[in-house]
Short mmCIF file of C-alpha atoms in Angstrom, two decimals:
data_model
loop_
_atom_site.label_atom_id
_atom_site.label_comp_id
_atom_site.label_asym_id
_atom_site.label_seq_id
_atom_site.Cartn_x
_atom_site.Cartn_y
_atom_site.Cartn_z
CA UNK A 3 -7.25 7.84 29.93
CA UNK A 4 -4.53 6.55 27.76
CA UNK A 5 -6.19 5.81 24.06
CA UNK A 6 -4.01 6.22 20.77
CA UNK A 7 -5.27 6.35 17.66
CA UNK A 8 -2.53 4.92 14.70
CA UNK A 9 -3.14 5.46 10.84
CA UNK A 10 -1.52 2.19 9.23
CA UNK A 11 -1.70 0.30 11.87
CA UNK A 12 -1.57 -2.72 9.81
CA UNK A 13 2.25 -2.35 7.96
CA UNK A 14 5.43 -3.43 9.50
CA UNK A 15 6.54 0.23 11.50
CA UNK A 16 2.31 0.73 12.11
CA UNK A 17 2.05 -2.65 13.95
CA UNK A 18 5.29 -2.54 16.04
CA UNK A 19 4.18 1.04 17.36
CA UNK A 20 0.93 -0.59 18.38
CA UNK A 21 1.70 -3.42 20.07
CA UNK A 22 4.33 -1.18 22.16
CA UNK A 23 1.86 1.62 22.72
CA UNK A 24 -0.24 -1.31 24.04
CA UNK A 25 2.78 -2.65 26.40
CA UNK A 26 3.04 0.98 27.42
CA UNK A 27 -0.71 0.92 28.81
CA UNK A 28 -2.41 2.42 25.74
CA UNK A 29 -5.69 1.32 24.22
CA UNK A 30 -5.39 1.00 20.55
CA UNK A 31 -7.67 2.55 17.61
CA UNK A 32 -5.87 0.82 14.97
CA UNK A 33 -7.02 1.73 11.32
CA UNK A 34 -5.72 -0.19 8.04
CA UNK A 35 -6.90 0.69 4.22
CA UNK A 36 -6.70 -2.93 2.50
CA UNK A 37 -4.90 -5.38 4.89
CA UNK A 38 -7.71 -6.56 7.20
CA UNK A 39 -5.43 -9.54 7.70
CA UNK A 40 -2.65 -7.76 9.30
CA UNK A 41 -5.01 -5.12 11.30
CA UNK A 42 -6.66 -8.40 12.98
CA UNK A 43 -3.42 -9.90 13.90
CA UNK A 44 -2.40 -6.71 15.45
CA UNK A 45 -5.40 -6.74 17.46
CA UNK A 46 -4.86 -10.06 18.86
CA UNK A 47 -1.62 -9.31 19.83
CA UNK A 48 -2.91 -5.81 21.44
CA UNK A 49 -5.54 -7.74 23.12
CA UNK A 50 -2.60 -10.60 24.23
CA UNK A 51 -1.05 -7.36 25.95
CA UNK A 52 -4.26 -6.94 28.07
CA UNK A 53 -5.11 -3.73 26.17
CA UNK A 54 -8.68 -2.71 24.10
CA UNK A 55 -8.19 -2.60 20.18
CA UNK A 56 -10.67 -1.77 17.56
CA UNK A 57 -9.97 -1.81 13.84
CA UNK A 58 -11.09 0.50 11.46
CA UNK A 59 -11.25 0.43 7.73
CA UNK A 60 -9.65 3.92 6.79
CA UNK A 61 -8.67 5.81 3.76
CA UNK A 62 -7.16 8.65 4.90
CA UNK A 63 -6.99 10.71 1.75
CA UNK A 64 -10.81 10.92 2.35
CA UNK A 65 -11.97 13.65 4.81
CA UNK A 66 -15.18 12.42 4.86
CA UNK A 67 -14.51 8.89 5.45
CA UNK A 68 -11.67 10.43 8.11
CA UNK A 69 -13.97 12.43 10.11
CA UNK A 70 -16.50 8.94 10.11
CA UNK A 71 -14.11 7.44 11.30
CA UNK A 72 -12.63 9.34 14.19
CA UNK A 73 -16.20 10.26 15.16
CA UNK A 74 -16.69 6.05 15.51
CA UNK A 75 -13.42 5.58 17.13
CA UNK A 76 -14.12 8.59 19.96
CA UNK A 77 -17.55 6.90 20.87
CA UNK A 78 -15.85 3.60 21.42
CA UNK A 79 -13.20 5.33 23.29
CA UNK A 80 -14.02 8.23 24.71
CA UNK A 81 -11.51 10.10 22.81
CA UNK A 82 -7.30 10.64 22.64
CA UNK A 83 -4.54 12.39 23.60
CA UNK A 84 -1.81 10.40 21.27
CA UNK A 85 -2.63 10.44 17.71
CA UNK A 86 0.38 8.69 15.57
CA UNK A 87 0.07 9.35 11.71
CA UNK A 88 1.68 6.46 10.11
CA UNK A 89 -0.39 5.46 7.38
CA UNK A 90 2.10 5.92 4.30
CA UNK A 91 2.55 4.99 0.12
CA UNK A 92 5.41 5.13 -1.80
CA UNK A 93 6.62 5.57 -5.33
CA UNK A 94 10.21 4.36 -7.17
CA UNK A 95 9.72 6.50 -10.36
CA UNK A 96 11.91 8.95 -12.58
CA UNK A 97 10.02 12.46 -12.17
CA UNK A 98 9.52 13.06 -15.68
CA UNK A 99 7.32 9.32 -15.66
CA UNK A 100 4.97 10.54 -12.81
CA UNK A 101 1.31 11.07 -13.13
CA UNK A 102 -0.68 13.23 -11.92
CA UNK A 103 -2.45 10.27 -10.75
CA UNK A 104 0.77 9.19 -8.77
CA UNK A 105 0.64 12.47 -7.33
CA UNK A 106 -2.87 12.40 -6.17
CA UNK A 107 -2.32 9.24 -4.35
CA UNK A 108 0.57 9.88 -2.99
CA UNK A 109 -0.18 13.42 -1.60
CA UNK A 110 -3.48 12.01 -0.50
CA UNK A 111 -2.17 9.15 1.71
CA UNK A 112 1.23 10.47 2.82
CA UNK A 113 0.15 14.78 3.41
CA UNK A 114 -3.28 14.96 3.12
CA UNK A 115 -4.11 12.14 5.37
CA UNK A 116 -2.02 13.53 8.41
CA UNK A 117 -3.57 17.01 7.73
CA UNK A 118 -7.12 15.37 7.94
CA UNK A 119 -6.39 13.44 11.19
CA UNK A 120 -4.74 16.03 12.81
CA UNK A 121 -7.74 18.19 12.40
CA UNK A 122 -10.06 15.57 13.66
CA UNK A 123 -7.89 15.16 16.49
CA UNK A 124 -7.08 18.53 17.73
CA UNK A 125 -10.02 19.44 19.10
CA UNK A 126 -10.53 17.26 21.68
CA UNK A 127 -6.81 18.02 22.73
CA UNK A 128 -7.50 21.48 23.29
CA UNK A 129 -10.43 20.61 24.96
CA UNK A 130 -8.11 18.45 27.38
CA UNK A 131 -5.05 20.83 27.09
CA UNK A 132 -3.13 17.81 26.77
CA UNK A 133 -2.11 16.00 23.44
CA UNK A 134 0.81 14.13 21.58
CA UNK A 135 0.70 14.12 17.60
CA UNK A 136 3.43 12.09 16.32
CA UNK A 137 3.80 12.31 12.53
CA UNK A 138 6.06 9.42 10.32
CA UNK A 139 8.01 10.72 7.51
CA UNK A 140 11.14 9.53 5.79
CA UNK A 141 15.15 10.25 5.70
CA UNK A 142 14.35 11.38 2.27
CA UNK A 143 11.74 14.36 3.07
CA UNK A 144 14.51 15.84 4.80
CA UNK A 145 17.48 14.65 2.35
CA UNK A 146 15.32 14.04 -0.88
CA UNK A 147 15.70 10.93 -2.95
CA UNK A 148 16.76 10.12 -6.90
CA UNK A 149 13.65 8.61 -8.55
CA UNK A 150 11.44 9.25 -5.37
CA UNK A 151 10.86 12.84 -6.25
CA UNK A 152 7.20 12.92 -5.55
CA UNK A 153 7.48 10.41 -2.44
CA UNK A 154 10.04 12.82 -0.98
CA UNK A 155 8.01 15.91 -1.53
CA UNK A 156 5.13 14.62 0.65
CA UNK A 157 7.31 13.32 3.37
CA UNK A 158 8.85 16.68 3.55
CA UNK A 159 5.48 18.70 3.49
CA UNK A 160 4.54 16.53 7.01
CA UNK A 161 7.85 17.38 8.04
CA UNK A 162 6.40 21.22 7.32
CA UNK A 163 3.73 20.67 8.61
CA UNK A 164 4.74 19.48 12.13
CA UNK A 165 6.78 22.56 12.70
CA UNK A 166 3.85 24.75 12.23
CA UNK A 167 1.69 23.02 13.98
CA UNK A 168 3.48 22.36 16.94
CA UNK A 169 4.12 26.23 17.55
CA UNK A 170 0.63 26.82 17.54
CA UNK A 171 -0.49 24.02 19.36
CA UNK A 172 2.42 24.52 21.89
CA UNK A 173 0.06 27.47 24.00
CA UNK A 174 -3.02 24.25 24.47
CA UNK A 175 0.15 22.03 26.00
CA UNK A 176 -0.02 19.85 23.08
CA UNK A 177 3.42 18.44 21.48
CA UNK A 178 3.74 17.46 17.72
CA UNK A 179 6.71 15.73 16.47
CA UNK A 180 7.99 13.35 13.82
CA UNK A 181 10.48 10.73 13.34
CA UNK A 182 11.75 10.61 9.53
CA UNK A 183 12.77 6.44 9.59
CA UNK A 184 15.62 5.89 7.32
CA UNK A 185 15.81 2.29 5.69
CA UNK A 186 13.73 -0.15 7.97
CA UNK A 187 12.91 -3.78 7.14
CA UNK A 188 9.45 -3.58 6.32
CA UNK A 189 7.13 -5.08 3.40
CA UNK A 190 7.70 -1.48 1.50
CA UNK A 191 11.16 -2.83 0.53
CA UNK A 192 10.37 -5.96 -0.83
CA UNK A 193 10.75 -4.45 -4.50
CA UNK A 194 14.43 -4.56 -3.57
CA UNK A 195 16.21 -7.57 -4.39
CA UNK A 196 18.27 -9.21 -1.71
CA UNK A 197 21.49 -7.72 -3.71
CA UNK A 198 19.86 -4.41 -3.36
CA UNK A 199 19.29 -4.88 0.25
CA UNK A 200 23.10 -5.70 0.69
CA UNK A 201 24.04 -3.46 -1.53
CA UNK A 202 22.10 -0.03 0.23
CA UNK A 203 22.80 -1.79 3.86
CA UNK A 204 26.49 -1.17 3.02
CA UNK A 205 25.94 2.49 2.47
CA UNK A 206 24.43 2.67 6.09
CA UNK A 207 27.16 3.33 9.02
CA UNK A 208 25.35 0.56 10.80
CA UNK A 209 25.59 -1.57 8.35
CA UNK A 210 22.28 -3.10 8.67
CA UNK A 211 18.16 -2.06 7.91
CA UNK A 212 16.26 -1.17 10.60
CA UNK A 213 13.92 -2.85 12.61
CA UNK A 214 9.90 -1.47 12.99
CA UNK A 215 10.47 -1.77 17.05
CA UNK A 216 13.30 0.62 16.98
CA UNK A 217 11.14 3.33 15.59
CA UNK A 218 8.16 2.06 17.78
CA UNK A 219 10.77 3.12 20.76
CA UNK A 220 11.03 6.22 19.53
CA UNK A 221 6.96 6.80 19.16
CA UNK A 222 6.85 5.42 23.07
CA UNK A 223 9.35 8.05 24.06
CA UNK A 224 7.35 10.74 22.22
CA UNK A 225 3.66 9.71 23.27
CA UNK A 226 5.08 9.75 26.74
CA UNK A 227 5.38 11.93 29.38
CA UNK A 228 9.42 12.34 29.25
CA UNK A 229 8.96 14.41 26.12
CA UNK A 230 6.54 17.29 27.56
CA UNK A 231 9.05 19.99 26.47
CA UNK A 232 9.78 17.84 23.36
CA UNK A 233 8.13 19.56 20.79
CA UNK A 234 8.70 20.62 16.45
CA UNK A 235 11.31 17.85 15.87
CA UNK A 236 12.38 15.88 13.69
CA UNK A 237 14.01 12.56 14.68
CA UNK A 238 15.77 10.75 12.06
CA UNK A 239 16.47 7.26 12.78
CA UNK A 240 18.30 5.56 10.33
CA UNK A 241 21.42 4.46 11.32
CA UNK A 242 23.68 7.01 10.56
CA UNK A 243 22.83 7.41 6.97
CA UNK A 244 22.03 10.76 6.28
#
């Protein structure tokens, strides 16, 4: 059975990794939070590949509506062995301007949601003895960002959180990793302007953004078998940057 079951499925880096899982031979549990739009187009091109999709209306921050929704998704599928946490939010905000409102968001979509699918998940690997968790976090939970204190924080607690888990997952033959994208052209940096753009592409070694398939390569690499003794990591792909 190859299933996989992406968070944010519907943004630029969630849609890429599903339509390659799905050229890889997965079936796709795809779940968005507001942008039906782009979860149905992401279906259709799923479906294009030959592959099953199903969307799913997901917040993650909510266990409840989490464990709903995994619980609907493993009927239709029968369960999986490649979970890929991708659903994300971010924040361009001095620290001493941030809410505790901004924080509760943020934490909620970016580290709580990846600790509430992971726990739906698990189980079932166990069960199998056989999983991949693949966890998206950013350059800047590793290198932390100026005015993207709180955005940085989270991305760094999934980065924590990977690490543990994966040692005590290792024993049930289960590998969790993350890849920490550096600056990829997605709809999250449209508050740049196009100077900006230029401006923070020249600061990259590669000279250029990134491009949602070249971290969907990276996911297919991980979800597959090559990286059985691939485990804790963190793979930062963003050009050279940090």
């Amino acid at each position: 059975m190859s299933n996989a079951f992406i968070t944010g499925a519907s943004g630029g880096i969630g849609s890429a990794i599903a339509v390659r899982l799905a050229s890889d031979g997965y079936d796709i549990a795809a779940t968005y939070c507001s942008d039906k739009e782009g979860a149905e187009a992401v279906k259709a091109k799923v479906e294009a590949l030959g592959r099953k999709c199903e969307i799913y209306k997901l917040d993650v921050a909510d266990p409840k509506a989490v464990n709903e929704v995994f619980a609907e998704a493993e009927s239709d599928f029968g369960g999986f062995k490649v979970l890929v946490n991708c659903a994300g939010a971010a924040l361009q905000k001095l620290f001493t301007d941030t809410t505790d409102a901004d924080f509760e968001r943020l934490n909620g979509i970016n580290f709580k949601g990846v600790f509430n699918t992971c726990r739906c998940a698990v189980p079932y690997m166990v069960k199998c003895h056989e999983g991949k968790i693949i966890n998206i976090s950013s350059m800047w939970g590793t290198f932390g960002a100026s005015c993207e204190v709180l955005y940085s924080a989270t991305k760094a607690a999934v980065i924590g959180l990977t690490k543990a888990l994966a040692r005590e997952l290792a024993p049930s033959n289960i590998q969790v990793n993350c890849i920490a994208p550096g600056a990829i052209n997605t709809k999250m940096n449209n508050n740049l302007t196009e100077d900006e753009k230029s401006a923070f592409a020249d600061e990259i070694p590669m000279e250029r953004f990134g491009k949602p398939e070249e971290i969907a390569g990276v996911v297919s690499f991980l979800a597959g078998s090559d990286s059985d003794y691939t485990t804790a990591q963190v793979i930062t792909v963003d050009g050279g940057l940090t």
